[in-house]
Structure formats: C-alpha cells, structure tokens
Coordinates of C-alpha atoms in Angstrom, one line a residue:
Chain L
M1215 CA 14.1 -33.9 -1.3
I1216 CA 13.5 -34.0 -5.8
Q1217 CA 11.7 -35.9 -6.7
F1218 CA 10.8 -36.3 -10.8
H1219 CA 7.4 -38.6 -11.6
N1220 CA 7.1 -38.9 -14.8
V1221 CA 7.8 -35.4 -16.2
Y1222 CA 7.2 -33.9 -20.4
K1223 CA 7.9 -30.3 -21.1
S1224 CA 7.8 -30.0 -24.6
Y1225 CA 8.4 -25.8 -25.4
P1226 CA 6.3 -23.8 -27.0
S1227 CA 8.3 -24.3 -30.5
G1228 CA 7.3 -27.7 -30.5
H1229 CA 10.5 -28.6 -29.1
D1230 CA 10.6 -31.4 -26.3
A1231 CA 13.3 -30.7 -24.2
L1232 CA 11.7 -34.1 -21.3
D1233 CA 10.1 -36.5 -22.5
G1234 CA 8.7 -38.9 -19.7
V1235 CA 11.5 -38.2 -17.0
S1236 CA 11.3 -40.3 -13.6
F1237 CA 14.2 -39.5 -11.4
R1238 CA 14.7 -39.0 -7.0
L1239 CA 17.2 -37.3 -5.1
S1240 CA 17.7 -38.5 -1.7
K1241 CA 18.6 -35.5 1.0
G1242 CA 22.2 -35.0 1.2
E1243 CA 23.3 -36.9 -2.0
M1244 CA 25.5 -35.2 -5.1
A1245 CA 25.2 -36.1 -8.4
F1246 CA 25.8 -35.2 -11.9
L1247 CA 23.4 -34.5 -14.9
T1248 CA 24.8 -34.6 -18.0
G1249 CA 24.6 -35.1 -21.9
H1250 CA 25.0 -33.3 -24.6
S1251 CA 24.3 -29.6 -24.9
G1252 CA 19.7 -29.7 -25.9
A1253 CA 19.8 -33.2 -24.1
G1254 CA 17.4 -31.7 -21.5
K1255 CA 19.9 -31.1 -18.9
S1256 CA 19.4 -27.1 -17.9
T1257 CA 15.6 -27.5 -18.6
F1258 CA 16.0 -29.9 -16.0
L1259 CA 17.3 -27.0 -13.8
K1260 CA 14.7 -24.9 -14.5
L1261 CA 12.3 -26.7 -13.4
I1262 CA 13.6 -27.3 -10.2
S1263 CA 13.8 -23.4 -9.5
L1264 CA 10.5 -23.1 -11.5
I1265 CA 11.9 -21.3 -14.1
E1266 CA 9.2 -23.4 -15.9
R1267 CA 6.6 -25.6 -15.3
P1268 CA 6.3 -28.6 -16.5
S1269 CA 3.9 -29.7 -19.4
K1270 CA 3.0 -32.7 -17.5
G1271 CA 4.2 -34.9 -14.9
Q1272 CA 4.8 -34.5 -11.3
I1273 CA 7.8 -32.7 -9.5
L1274 CA 8.1 -33.0 -5.4
F1275 CA 10.5 -31.0 -3.5
E1276 CA 11.3 -31.4 -0.5
N1277 CA 7.9 -33.4 0.1
V1278 CA 6.2 -30.3 -1.5
N1279 CA 4.6 -30.8 -5.3
L1280 CA 6.0 -27.7 -7.1
K1281 CA 2.5 -27.5 -9.2
S1282 CA 0.9 -26.1 -5.6
V1283 CA 3.5 -23.0 -5.4
S1284 CA 2.3 -20.1 -6.9
K1285 CA 3.5 -17.7 -8.8
R1286 CA 3.3 -15.8 -6.4
K1287 CA 4.7 -17.8 -3.4
I1288 CA 7.8 -18.7 -6.2
A1289 CA 10.4 -16.4 -4.4
Y1290 CA 10.1 -17.9 -0.9
H1291 CA 10.7 -21.4 -2.9
R1292 CA 13.9 -19.8 -4.3
R1293 CA 15.4 -18.9 -2.0
K1294 CA 15.7 -23.2 -0.7
I1295 CA 17.6 -22.9 -3.1
G1296 CA 21.9 -21.9 -4.1
M1297 CA 21.7 -21.4 -7.7
I1298 CA 24.9 -21.1 -9.7
F1299 CA 25.0 -20.4 -13.7
Q1300 CA 27.4 -21.0 -16.6
N1301 CA 27.3 -17.2 -16.8
N1302 CA 27.6 -17.0 -13.2
L1303 CA 25.1 -13.6 -13.6
L1304 CA 27.0 -11.4 -11.1
L1305 CA 26.0 -7.9 -11.4
D1306 CA 28.9 -5.7 -12.0
N1307 CA 27.6 -3.1 -10.7
R1308 CA 28.3 -3.9 -7.2
S1309 CA 30.9 -5.0 -5.2
V1310 CA 31.4 -8.4 -4.7
F1311 CA 30.6 -7.8 -1.4
D1312 CA 27.4 -6.9 -2.3
N1313 CA 26.9 -9.4 -4.9
V1314 CA 27.3 -12.3 -2.2
A1315 CA 25.2 -10.2 0.0
L1316 CA 22.1 -10.0 -2.2
P1317 CA 19.9 -12.6 -1.5
L1318 CA 20.6 -12.2 2.1
E1319 CA 19.3 -8.4 2.3
V1320 CA 16.3 -10.2 0.0
S1321 CA 15.4 -12.5 2.0
G1322 CA 15.8 -9.6 4.9
Y1323 CA 18.3 -11.0 6.7
R1324 CA 19.3 -8.1 9.4
T1325 CA 22.7 -6.2 8.4
I1326 CA 24.3 -7.2 11.0
E1327 CA 23.5 -11.0 9.9
V1328 CA 24.0 -10.1 6.3
K1329 CA 27.7 -8.8 7.0
K1330 CA 27.8 -11.8 9.1
R1331 CA 26.5 -14.2 6.8
A1332 CA 28.2 -13.1 3.0
Q1333 CA 31.4 -12.6 4.7
A1334 CA 31.4 -16.2 5.7
A1335 CA 30.3 -17.6 2.1
L1336 CA 33.2 -15.3 0.6
D1337 CA 35.9 -16.7 3.3
K1338 CA 34.9 -20.4 2.1
V1339 CA 35.0 -19.9 -1.5
G1340 CA 38.5 -18.0 -0.4
L1341 CA 37.5 -14.8 -1.6
L1342 CA 37.3 -12.7 1.5
H1343 CA 40.1 -10.3 0.3
Y1344 CA 38.4 -9.4 -2.9
R1345 CA 35.4 -8.3 -1.4
R1346 CA 35.7 -4.5 -2.5
K1347 CA 36.7 -5.2 -6.3
L1348 CA 33.6 -5.5 -8.4
P1349 CA 33.5 -9.2 -10.6
S1350 CA 35.2 -7.5 -13.7
E1351 CA 38.1 -7.1 -11.9
L1352 CA 38.2 -10.9 -11.3
S1353 CA 39.9 -13.8 -13.7
S1354 CA 36.3 -15.9 -14.5
G1355 CA 37.6 -18.6 -11.9
E1356 CA 37.5 -16.2 -9.0
Q1357 CA 34.3 -14.9 -10.6
Q1358 CA 32.3 -18.5 -11.1
R1359 CA 33.5 -18.6 -7.0
V1360 CA 32.1 -15.4 -6.3
G1361 CA 28.5 -16.9 -8.0
I1362 CA 29.1 -20.1 -5.0
A1363 CA 29.4 -17.5 -2.8
R1364 CA 26.2 -15.8 -3.3
A1365 CA 24.4 -19.2 -3.8
I1366 CA 26.1 -20.6 -0.2
S1367 CA 25.4 -17.0 1.5
T1368 CA 21.7 -18.0 2.8
K1369 CA 23.1 -21.9 3.6
P1370 CA 20.3 -23.3 1.3
N1371 CA 19.5 -26.8 1.6
V1372 CA 19.9 -27.8 -2.0
I1373 CA 22.7 -26.6 -4.8
L1374 CA 21.5 -26.7 -8.3
A1375 CA 24.6 -25.5 -10.7
D1376 CA 24.0 -25.3 -14.2
E1377 CA 27.6 -25.9 -15.9
P1378 CA 29.7 -24.7 -13.5
T1379 CA 32.8 -25.2 -14.7
G1380 CA 32.0 -24.3 -18.6
N1381 CA 34.4 -21.9 -19.1
L1382 CA 37.0 -22.6 -17.3
D1383 CA 40.2 -25.0 -17.5
P1384 CA 40.5 -28.2 -15.7
E1385 CA 42.9 -27.3 -12.8
L1386 CA 39.7 -24.5 -12.1
S1387 CA 37.0 -26.5 -12.9
S1388 CA 38.6 -29.2 -9.9
S1389 CA 38.9 -27.0 -7.7
I1390 CA 35.1 -25.2 -7.8
M1391 CA 34.0 -29.5 -8.5
H1392 CA 36.3 -29.6 -4.7
L1393 CA 33.8 -27.1 -3.1
F1394 CA 30.8 -28.6 -4.1
E1395 CA 32.4 -32.1 -2.7
Q1396 CA 31.9 -30.1 0.6
F1397 CA 29.1 -29.0 0.7
N1398 CA 27.9 -31.8 -0.2
Q1399 CA 29.8 -33.7 3.1
V1400 CA 27.6 -31.1 4.9
G1401 CA 25.1 -32.1 4.1
V1402 CA 23.7 -30.4 1.1
T1403 CA 22.4 -32.0 -1.7
V1404 CA 24.2 -30.4 -4.9
L1405 CA 23.0 -31.4 -8.1
I1406 CA 25.6 -30.1 -11.5
A1407 CA 24.7 -30.8 -14.7
S1408 CA 28.2 -30.5 -16.8
H1409 CA 29.1 -31.8 -20.0
D1410 CA 32.7 -32.2 -18.4
L1411 CA 33.2 -35.9 -18.9
N1412 CA 36.8 -36.3 -17.9
L1413 CA 35.9 -34.7 -15.1
I1414 CA 32.9 -36.1 -13.3
N1415 CA 34.0 -39.3 -14.4
T1416 CA 37.3 -39.0 -11.8
M1417 CA 34.6 -38.1 -9.2
P1418 CA 32.8 -41.2 -7.4
Y1419 CA 29.1 -39.8 -7.4
R1420 CA 25.9 -40.3 -9.5
K1421 CA 25.5 -39.9 -12.9
V1422 CA 22.2 -39.6 -14.9
V1423 CA 23.2 -38.7 -18.7
L1424 CA 20.2 -37.4 -21.0
D1425 CA 19.8 -37.8 -24.2
Q1426 CA 16.5 -36.1 -26.0
G1427 CA 15.2 -35.5 -23.0
R1428 CA 14.8 -38.8 -21.7
I1429 CA 16.8 -40.8 -19.4
A1430 CA 19.9 -42.4 -20.6
S1431 CA 21.5 -43.9 -18.2
N1432 CA 21.4 -43.5 -14.3
Q1433 CA 24.8 -44.8 -13.2
A1434 CA 25.7 -45.7 -9.6
P1435 CA 28.7 -44.2 -8.0
L1436 CA 31.6 -46.4 -8.5
T1437 CA 33.6 -46.0 -5.6
N1438 CA 32.1 -44.5 -2.2
E1439 CA 34.0 -42.9 0.7
Chain A
M1286 CA 46.9 -16.7 5.4
A1287 CA 46.6 -19.7 7.0
K1288 CA 44.7 -21.8 4.7
R1289 CA 42.0 -23.5 7.0
A1290 CA 40.8 -27.1 7.8
W1291 CA 37.9 -28.0 6.3
T1292 CA 36.9 -30.4 8.3
K1293 CA 33.6 -31.7 8.8
Q1294 CA 32.0 -30.2 11.9
A1295 CA 34.1 -26.8 11.1
V1296 CA 32.7 -26.4 7.5
A1297 CA 29.2 -27.3 9.4
N1298 CA 29.4 -25.0 11.6
D1299 CA 30.2 -22.1 9.0
L1300 CA 27.0 -22.8 7.0
G1301 CA 24.6 -23.7 9.3
I1302 CA 23.7 -26.9 8.2
S1303 CA 24.2 -30.0 9.5
S1304 CA 22.8 -33.4 10.1
S1305 CA 22.7 -32.7 13.7
K1306 CA 19.7 -31.3 15.8
A1307 CA 22.1 -29.2 17.6
N1308 CA 23.4 -27.2 14.5
R1309 CA 20.2 -27.4 13.7
K1310 CA 19.2 -25.1 16.3
Q1311 CA 22.0 -23.4 16.0
A1312 CA 21.0 -22.6 12.9
H1313 CA 17.5 -21.5 13.5
K1314 CA 18.4 -18.8 16.3
H1315 CA 19.7 -17.1 13.5
R1316 CA 16.4 -17.4 11.2
I1317 CA 14.3 -14.3 10.2
S1318 CA 12.2 -13.4 13.6
F1319 CA 8.6 -13.8 13.9
L1320 CA 8.2 -9.8 13.1
A1321 CA 11.0 -9.8 10.6
P1322 CA 8.5 -9.8 7.9
L1323 CA 6.8 -6.3 8.0
T1324 CA 10.1 -5.0 9.7
Q1325 CA 12.4 -5.9 6.8
V1326 CA 9.4 -4.5 4.1
A1327 CA 10.0 -1.3 5.9
K1328 CA 13.8 -1.3 6.1
H1329 CA 13.9 -2.0 2.4
N1330 CA 11.1 0.7 1.3
W1331 CA 13.3 3.1 3.7
R1332 CA 16.3 1.9 1.4
A1333 CA 15.0 2.6 -1.6
F1334 CA 13.1 5.6 -1.4
Y1335 CA 17.2 7.1 0.1
Q1336 CA 18.9 4.6 -2.5
T1337 CA 16.3 6.1 -5.3
L1338 CA 16.5 10.1 -4.3
L1339 CA 20.3 9.1 -4.1
G1340 CA 20.9 7.3 -7.3
Q1341 CA 19.3 10.9 -9.0
I1342 CA 21.0 12.9 -7.6
R1343 CA 24.0 11.7 -8.3
K1344 CA 23.0 11.2 -12.3
P1345 CA 21.9 15.6 -12.2
F1346 CA 21.9 16.0 -16.0
S1347 CA 19.2 13.5 -16.2
T1348 CA 16.7 14.3 -13.4
L1349 CA 16.4 17.8 -14.3
L1350 CA 15.8 16.8 -18.2
I1351 CA 12.8 15.0 -17.2
S1352 CA 11.6 16.9 -13.7
G1353 CA 11.6 19.4 -16.6
I1354 CA 9.8 18.0 -18.6
I1355 CA 7.0 17.6 -15.9
G1356 CA 8.0 20.8 -14.1
I1357 CA 6.6 23.0 -17.2
A1358 CA 3.4 20.2 -17.5
M1359 CA 2.5 21.5 -14.6
A1360 CA 3.4 24.3 -14.4
L1361 CA 0.7 25.3 -17.2
P1362 CA -2.4 24.6 -15.8
C1363 CA -0.6 26.2 -12.3
G1364 CA -0.1 29.3 -14.2
L1365 CA -3.1 29.3 -15.7
Y1366 CA -4.9 28.3 -12.2
L1367 CA -3.2 31.8 -11.0
L1368 CA -3.9 33.5 -13.7
V1369 CA -7.5 32.8 -12.7
I1370 CA -7.7 33.9 -9.9
N1371 CA -6.7 36.6 -9.9
L1372 CA -9.3 37.1 -12.6
Q1373 CA -11.4 36.8 -10.2
A1374 CA -9.8 39.0 -7.5
I1375 CA -10.0 41.9 -10.0
E1376 CA -13.6 40.9 -10.4
D1377 CA -14.0 41.3 -6.3
Q1378 CA -12.9 45.1 -6.6
W1379 CA -14.8 45.7 -9.4
P1380 CA -18.9 46.8 -8.7
H1381 CA -21.4 45.9 -10.0
E1382 CA -23.7 47.9 -12.1
P1383 CA -26.6 46.7 -13.9
Q1384 CA -28.3 48.4 -15.8
L1385 CA -31.3 48.4 -18.3
T1386 CA -31.5 49.7 -22.0
L1387 CA -35.1 51.4 -23.0
F1388 CA -35.8 51.5 -26.6
T1389 CA -39.0 53.9 -26.9
H1390 CA -41.5 53.2 -29.6
K1391 CA -40.4 55.9 -32.2
K1392 CA -43.7 58.3 -32.5
V1393 CA -43.0 59.1 -28.6
S1394 CA -41.3 62.5 -28.9
Y1395 CA -38.2 63.6 -26.9
F1396 CA -40.5 64.9 -24.4
E1397 CA -43.0 62.4 -23.5
A1398 CA -39.7 60.1 -22.9
Q1399 CA -38.9 62.5 -20.6
N1400 CA -42.3 62.1 -19.1
L1401 CA -41.5 58.2 -19.3
A1402 CA -38.3 58.5 -17.5
K1403 CA -39.7 60.2 -14.4
K1404 CA -42.0 58.0 -13.9
I1405 CA -39.7 55.3 -13.4
N1406 CA -37.4 57.0 -11.2
N1407 CA -40.7 56.0 -8.8
L1408 CA -40.0 52.1 -9.4
P1409 CA -37.7 50.6 -6.7
G1410 CA -33.9 49.9 -7.0
V1411 CA -33.7 52.9 -9.9
K1412 CA -30.6 54.9 -9.0
S1413 CA -30.7 57.5 -11.8
I1414 CA -31.5 57.8 -15.5
K1415 CA -30.0 58.9 -18.3
V1416 CA -32.3 59.6 -21.5
L1417 CA -30.8 60.5 -25.2
S1418 CA -32.7 62.6 -27.8
P1419 CA -33.1 61.2 -30.7
G1420 CA -30.5 64.0 -32.5
S1421 CA -27.7 63.1 -29.5
A1422 CA -28.0 58.9 -30.5
M1423 CA -27.7 60.8 -34.4
E1424 CA -25.0 62.1 -33.3
E1425 CA -22.8 60.0 -32.1
Y1426 CA -23.8 57.1 -34.5
R1427 CA -21.9 60.2 -36.9
H1428 CA -19.5 60.4 -34.6
I1429 CA -19.6 56.2 -35.5
V1430 CA -20.5 55.6 -38.5
G1431 CA -18.0 58.7 -39.6
L1432 CA -20.5 60.7 -41.5
G1433 CA -20.6 64.9 -42.2
K1434 CA -22.7 67.0 -40.9
N1435 CA -24.5 67.3 -43.6
E1436 CA -25.3 64.1 -45.3
L1437 CA -28.1 62.8 -44.5
L1438 CA -29.2 58.7 -43.3
P1439 CA -32.3 58.4 -44.5
E1440 CA -34.6 56.8 -42.0
Q1441 CA -33.4 59.3 -39.3
K1442 CA -36.7 61.2 -38.2
L1443 CA -37.2 56.7 -37.7
L1444 CA -34.7 57.2 -34.3
P1445 CA -36.0 56.5 -31.4
S1446 CA -35.2 58.2 -27.6
I1447 CA -32.9 56.3 -24.8
L1448 CA -33.4 56.4 -21.7
I1449 CA -30.0 54.1 -19.9
I1450 CA -31.4 52.6 -15.9
A1451 CA -28.6 52.2 -13.3
F1452 CA -29.8 50.7 -10.9
D1453 CA -28.2 50.9 -7.0
S1454 CA -25.5 48.2 -7.6
Q1455 CA -26.1 47.4 -3.3
S1456 CA -29.5 46.5 -2.9
I1457 CA -30.4 45.6 -6.0
K1458 CA -30.6 41.6 -6.6
P1459 CA -30.9 40.3 -10.2
D1460 CA -34.6 39.1 -9.6
M1461 CA -35.2 42.4 -8.7
I1462 CA -34.0 44.2 -12.3
K1463 CA -36.4 41.3 -14.2
R1464 CA -38.9 42.6 -12.3
V1465 CA -38.5 45.9 -12.9
K1466 CA -38.0 45.1 -16.9
E1467 CA -41.2 43.9 -16.6
K1468 CA -43.1 46.5 -15.4
I1469 CA -41.5 49.0 -17.4
E1470 CA -42.2 46.7 -20.3
H1471 CA -45.5 47.1 -18.9
L1472 CA -45.8 50.9 -19.3
G1473 CA -46.2 50.8 -22.8
Q1474 CA -44.7 53.3 -25.1
T1475 CA -41.5 51.1 -25.2
E1476 CA -39.9 49.1 -28.1
S1477 CA -38.1 47.2 -26.4
V1478 CA -35.7 46.8 -23.2
H1479 CA -32.9 44.7 -22.8
L1480 CA -30.6 43.5 -19.8
D1481 CA -26.9 45.5 -20.5
Q1482 CA -24.3 42.9 -19.5
T1483 CA -21.6 44.7 -18.5
A1484 CA -17.6 44.4 -18.9
V1485 CA -17.3 43.1 -14.9
E1486 CA -20.3 40.5 -16.3
K1487 CA -18.8 39.5 -19.1
L1488 CA -15.0 38.8 -17.2
Y1489 CA -17.0 36.5 -14.8
K1490 CA -18.2 34.6 -18.0
L1491 CA -14.3 34.3 -18.4
I1492 CA -13.4 33.4 -15.7
E1493 CA -15.6 30.6 -15.6
I1494 CA -14.0 29.5 -19.6
G1495 CA -11.0 29.6 -17.4
E1496 CA -12.0 27.1 -14.4
R1497 CA -13.3 24.8 -17.1
S1498 CA -9.7 25.0 -18.9
I1499 CA -8.7 24.6 -15.7
L1500 CA -10.0 21.1 -16.3
V1501 CA -9.6 20.4 -19.1
I1502 CA -6.0 21.4 -19.0
G1503 CA -4.7 20.2 -16.0
T1504 CA -6.0 16.7 -16.9
I1505 CA -4.3 16.9 -20.9
F1506 CA -1.0 17.7 -19.2
A1507 CA -1.7 15.3 -16.0
V1508 CA -1.6 12.4 -18.8
G1509 CA 1.1 13.6 -19.8
V1510 CA 3.2 13.7 -16.9
L1511 CA 1.3 9.7 -16.4
L1512 CA 3.6 9.0 -20.3
I1513 CA 6.6 10.3 -19.1
V1514 CA 7.1 9.0 -15.9
G1515 CA 5.9 5.6 -17.4
G1516 CA 8.2 5.9 -20.7
T1517 CA 11.4 6.7 -17.9
I1518 CA 10.5 4.1 -16.2
R1519 CA 10.6 1.7 -18.4
L1520 CA 13.2 2.6 -20.2
E1521 CA 14.8 2.2 -16.3
I1522 CA 12.7 -1.1 -16.2
Q1523 CA 14.9 -1.9 -19.9
S1524 CA 18.8 -1.1 -18.1
K1525 CA 18.1 -3.2 -15.2
H1526 CA 17.3 -5.3 -17.2
N1527 CA 19.8 -8.5 -15.2
E1528 CA 19.7 -7.1 -11.9
I1529 CA 15.8 -7.7 -12.1
L1530 CA 16.7 -11.1 -13.6
V1531 CA 19.5 -11.8 -10.6
I1532 CA 17.2 -10.6 -8.0
K1533 CA 13.9 -13.0 -9.1
L1534 CA 16.8 -15.7 -9.8
I1535 CA 17.5 -15.8 -5.8
G1536 CA 14.0 -14.9 -4.7
G1537 CA 13.8 -11.4 -4.9
T1538 CA 9.3 -10.8 -4.5
N1539 CA 7.9 -9.0 -7.1
A1540 CA 7.3 -6.2 -4.8
Y1541 CA 11.1 -6.0 -3.9
V1542 CA 12.0 -6.0 -7.1
R1543 CA 8.8 -3.4 -8.0
R1544 CA 9.8 -1.2 -5.2
P1545 CA 12.8 1.1 -6.6
F1546 CA 11.5 1.6 -9.3
L1547 CA 7.8 3.2 -7.7
Y1548 CA 10.3 5.6 -5.9
S1549 CA 12.2 6.3 -8.4
G1550 CA 9.0 7.3 -10.1
F1551 CA 7.5 9.3 -6.3
W1552 CA 11.3 11.5 -7.1
H1553 CA 10.7 12.6 -10.4
G1554 CA 7.5 13.7 -9.4
I1555 CA 8.6 15.4 -6.2
F1556 CA 11.3 17.3 -8.5
G1557 CA 8.7 18.0 -11.6
G1558 CA 6.5 19.8 -8.8
L1559 CA 8.8 21.7 -7.6
L1560 CA 10.6 22.7 -10.3
A1561 CA 7.4 23.8 -11.5
W1562 CA 6.5 25.1 -8.3
L1563 CA 10.1 27.5 -8.9
L1564 CA 8.7 28.5 -12.8
T1565 CA 5.6 29.8 -11.5
L1566 CA 6.9 32.0 -8.8
T1567 CA 9.2 33.2 -11.2
A1568 CA 6.6 33.6 -14.0
V1569 CA 4.8 36.0 -11.2
M1570 CA 7.8 38.1 -9.9
F1571 CA 8.1 39.1 -13.7
L1572 CA 4.7 39.6 -14.1
S1573 CA 3.8 41.4 -10.8
N1574 CA 5.7 45.1 -12.0
P1575 CA 3.5 45.3 -15.0
V1576 CA 0.6 44.7 -12.7
A1577 CA 1.2 46.8 -10.3
D1578 CA 1.5 49.7 -12.7
F1579 CA -2.5 48.2 -14.5
A1580 CA -3.4 48.9 -10.8
Q1581 CA -2.5 52.1 -9.9
L1582 CA -3.3 53.4 -13.6
S1583 CA -7.3 52.2 -12.8
N1584 CA -7.4 53.5 -9.5
K1585 CA -7.4 49.8 -7.7
I1586 CA -5.6 48.4 -5.0
F1587 CA -4.2 44.8 -6.8
N1588 CA -1.4 43.0 -5.6
L1589 CA -0.8 39.4 -7.7
V1590 CA -2.3 36.2 -5.9
T1591 CA 0.5 33.8 -6.1
L1592 CA 0.8 30.2 -4.7
D1593 CA 0.4 29.6 -1.0
M1594 CA 1.1 26.9 0.8
Q1595 CA -2.0 24.8 0.4
S1596 CA -1.9 25.0 -3.3
T1597 CA 1.8 24.6 -2.9
G1598 CA 1.4 21.9 -1.3
I1599 CA -0.9 20.0 -3.7
L1600 CA 0.8 21.2 -6.5
I1601 CA 3.8 19.4 -5.2
G1602 CA 2.2 16.6 -3.8
S1603 CA 0.0 15.8 -7.0
S1604 CA 3.2 15.4 -8.4
A1605 CA 4.4 12.6 -6.5
L1606 CA 1.1 11.4 -6.5
L1607 CA 1.5 11.0 -10.7
G1608 CA 4.8 10.3 -10.5
L1609 CA 4.1 7.0 -8.6
L1610 CA 0.9 6.3 -10.3
G1611 CA 2.7 6.6 -13.8
S1612 CA 5.4 3.9 -12.2
W1613 CA 3.1 1.4 -10.6
F1614 CA 1.0 1.5 -14.1
S1615 CA 4.6 1.2 -16.2
V1616 CA 6.4 -1.2 -13.8
G1617 CA 2.7 -3.0 -13.8
R1618 CA 2.5 -3.4 -17.9
H1619 CA 6.7 -4.0 -17.5
L1620 CA 7.9 -5.9 -15.3
A1621 CA 6.2 -8.7 -15.8
K1622 CA 7.9 -9.3 -19.1
V1623 CA 11.4 -9.5 -17.7
E1624 CA 11.0 -13.0 -16.3
P1625 CA 14.1 -15.5 -16.3

C-alpha cells in the first residue's frame, strides 16, 4: 500500500527531517509511527499526502510513484486518504454535519449521497445527535471524533492520523484508538503518528520508531488477534 | 439510544470498504457517475454563484462600501460619456455657418472694397457679404479698447476695410470654401483671408477632447476598479486562510478553491455597476431642469440624453467583467501562497 525507498527530506533551513528511510505498510495493515517530537513523524505523513515532496528517494502509494503525481493531481491523490490532524482543523463557521460533508462535496458526490454518507460517518463516531452544533460547542474529544468522521466520510482505503490523541486524556485517547482499530478491522490501512507510548504499547500493532530522521526500530506486533 | 454492535460486517457495510468482492461492487455503484465531473463543476459553480451573493447580502455594510467605491469609479467616466453625448446633441442642433474674413490692402478705399464685395458675391456658395469700413472698424476698436471719441490713434489712416463673407451652410462643403478662398486671393486687393472657426466648430473640437478623455479617464478608473477588487479579494483570501487550507488538505482542487472568490469579485462588480448607474441617473435628473431652462433661453429643443438600455448593459457588464478580472488576478497571485 505505502512504500518508502531510501527517502530523504531536508528543509530549505538545512534541517534534515528524514535521513534515508525505507518502510513498507501492507494493504489492510495498522501501524504506529512513534518517536520524540522532531524525529520526523509529521514529515513522514506529509510526504504521503504530498504536503511535502522528498528531497531524494521514492514513495509508492497503491503502486503509484508519487513523483509522477503532478501539482494539479495532488487534490485527487488526497481524496484517496483520510487525514486526521492533531488540532483537528475543523471549520468553526460550519456545523458539525457540514464539516463532515465537506470532503464529499469537494469530491462532487450527489446531495443525497452526501447526506447519507456524512450521517453514516457521524453515526460511526457516535456524534450524529450533535450534527447541527458548531465544532466549538463540543469538547476536544468530541471535536477529534468529528475530525475522524470527516476523514472516513469518503470511505478512503488509507487513514493517516497525526497525533490524533495529542490533547486528550488517556480514557478518550483509548476510545479514539479503538475507533481506528475498527476501521482497520474492515480492511482500511491505518498509519498513526503518536508519541503516546503508554497507549501504543498496549496495542498489538507494528511500531516504527523514528529517531533523528532514521528508523531506529521497526518492531513487529507482539500479539495477533 | 441502543448502542450499535460493531460487528465486522456492519462496519464494512457502513464504510463500503471490505476485502469481499461483492461489497466492493456495492461500493462502486455509489461512486460518481460518468458525467459526474461536468455536473459537479456546474453544481459547484451554481452553489458558489448564489452563496457568494448571499454572503454579500448578509454583510450589507462592507458590500455597500466596496460597491460604493467601484460605483463612483465607474460613474465618473460614465458621466463624462453622457456629457460628450449631450454636447454632440447640442452641436447637431446648431447650424454650421462657415465664414471668411477678408482684410483689404490698406490703400484700398471703402468704395473699392464694395466693388470687390460685389465680385465675390458672384462666387459659388457665397450667401452674403458684410463690408466694414475702416471708420466703423475703428469705432468698434475704440469701443473694445475704451478710447474716447477725440483721442486719436496714430495708425488710424492705415486701417483696412474688412469683408465678412458668409456661405450657404446647406450647400457648401469645406473644400469648396478653400477653393473660394484661393479665388478671392487671386482677385488681388486683399492683404489676407481667414477662415473663421465658429463656436460650433470649437465645440466640435471640445467634443473630440472629451472623447479622448473618456478613454484616458476610463482606463485609469478601470485599473482602479481592478485594484480595488483585487485588494478586497486578497483580504477575503486572508480571512479564509484556514478554510482554504482545510479544503486543499481534503482534496479540493485549485479550481474548487478559486471559484467562490471569482464569483465574489463578479458580484462586487455587479453591485458597483448598479450603483454607478444609479449615481449617473441621479446626476442627470439633478441637471435636467437647468438644462431645460438653457434650451428655452437659446430657442432650442433639447433634452438631456440619459443612459439607454444598451449603455446601461455595457456599464454593468463591464463593471462585472472588471470585478471578475480583478479577483482573477488576485486569486492567481495570493491563492498559490496558501498551501498546507
């Protein structure tokens, strides 16, 4: 599904975010990307969603070399990925429902389909009853779940999450992680960047540890379901 | 509310993603149809069209402010255009009366001058001739300069007679006047012959200046409108920075992001054009009474020409186009900078 071949990324400031990373995430796999802040986790995800381009090396997404994705095609590439952000990036001038419906509208779904899918996604994260509220009226945990609903509304094959539990207490965090597990169980490939080691260690998935832009360990899951 | 069981199949159905082929097919049925790219663009165009309109109506103060500036900028060249059009209408009503002024040699007597006038009167196109004797010319001069009757001018004896030659305005053409002028010069006894520019001809020159001014002022104000709309759209882009960022992150194309701003510029232009139209009409109404008085005084039938359907269409259309162009430039420059 996602392959990194000897990928380097250095920023114009001279900072080397990734320093020769090779990595492979199979279809339907769930994995954690971890490491100290500044280890290159965010850069790693940004390269997959083409927010950044690698300085050297190749990235394959669904067997497509991302180098071949032109600037104009980036939007279509991003529609294949459900992205979740630490600060959830919800639009506060739109209702919860409209936020979740936004990717569907952008992709040009029919109105009936937009309504159906947005409601299904909200139902999935258990927030359908809040659909008319504004994001600012919800708690941070609920806001994060709206962000997740938005990411899954188009039923993408891949979910990328950047510190999805960054601001949440342990209990909320584990419920969020549980949601990701459910998506993974139905075949969605999930990659989560997180430094919440206490939580990650309790979960039976691969952990890729980044350290100063290199993969320090690529630990296979301890147990399998 | 009963909690839903997260069975593998239930979730699979919800998400439409599963390893099973049957479910795949099911999911594909819900995907976008063949013609979808066209219909979705049309749909989003329509949505952007009315949503930007609603957005401007919801913010009447800022809308009025921007369209007010655009309206004034558009009304100025528009008013100048009307001024020129009306001057043209005045010019059309005034008869053209071309005339030549002839100065005889200083030695030519008044009697000789009268004989000369008789000869000239037979030339084609000449309607009438008025002969001014050196004495009457002197009287006129004294009157203008303000000299008393007994005060002598040193060169009084050297004054020529003056012949004012009027042509028949119906039949005479400019090149015929030139030919008559040459013939008169050949008759001798003349010091010089001048073609008088009548007031109407001067007015005609003024109209020419006016027409050029419309072009110059129109261009300047058109650039002004472009800059105003461009600046406004730049502010709109800045205030919607987050929204643009999110839409780009979830797969919105540049065209999708650009569309609402283009329509916003279009509406600024439309409202500005409407306001310019209103301002111009008000100005015309305000001026119509004194103009009617003037027409009556000069025994002319004259109505102020106001904006007709066609010029109104051109005014509002060009204003909308300028709005669209202004936002196009601004969006092209500033939207590319908003990247995740």
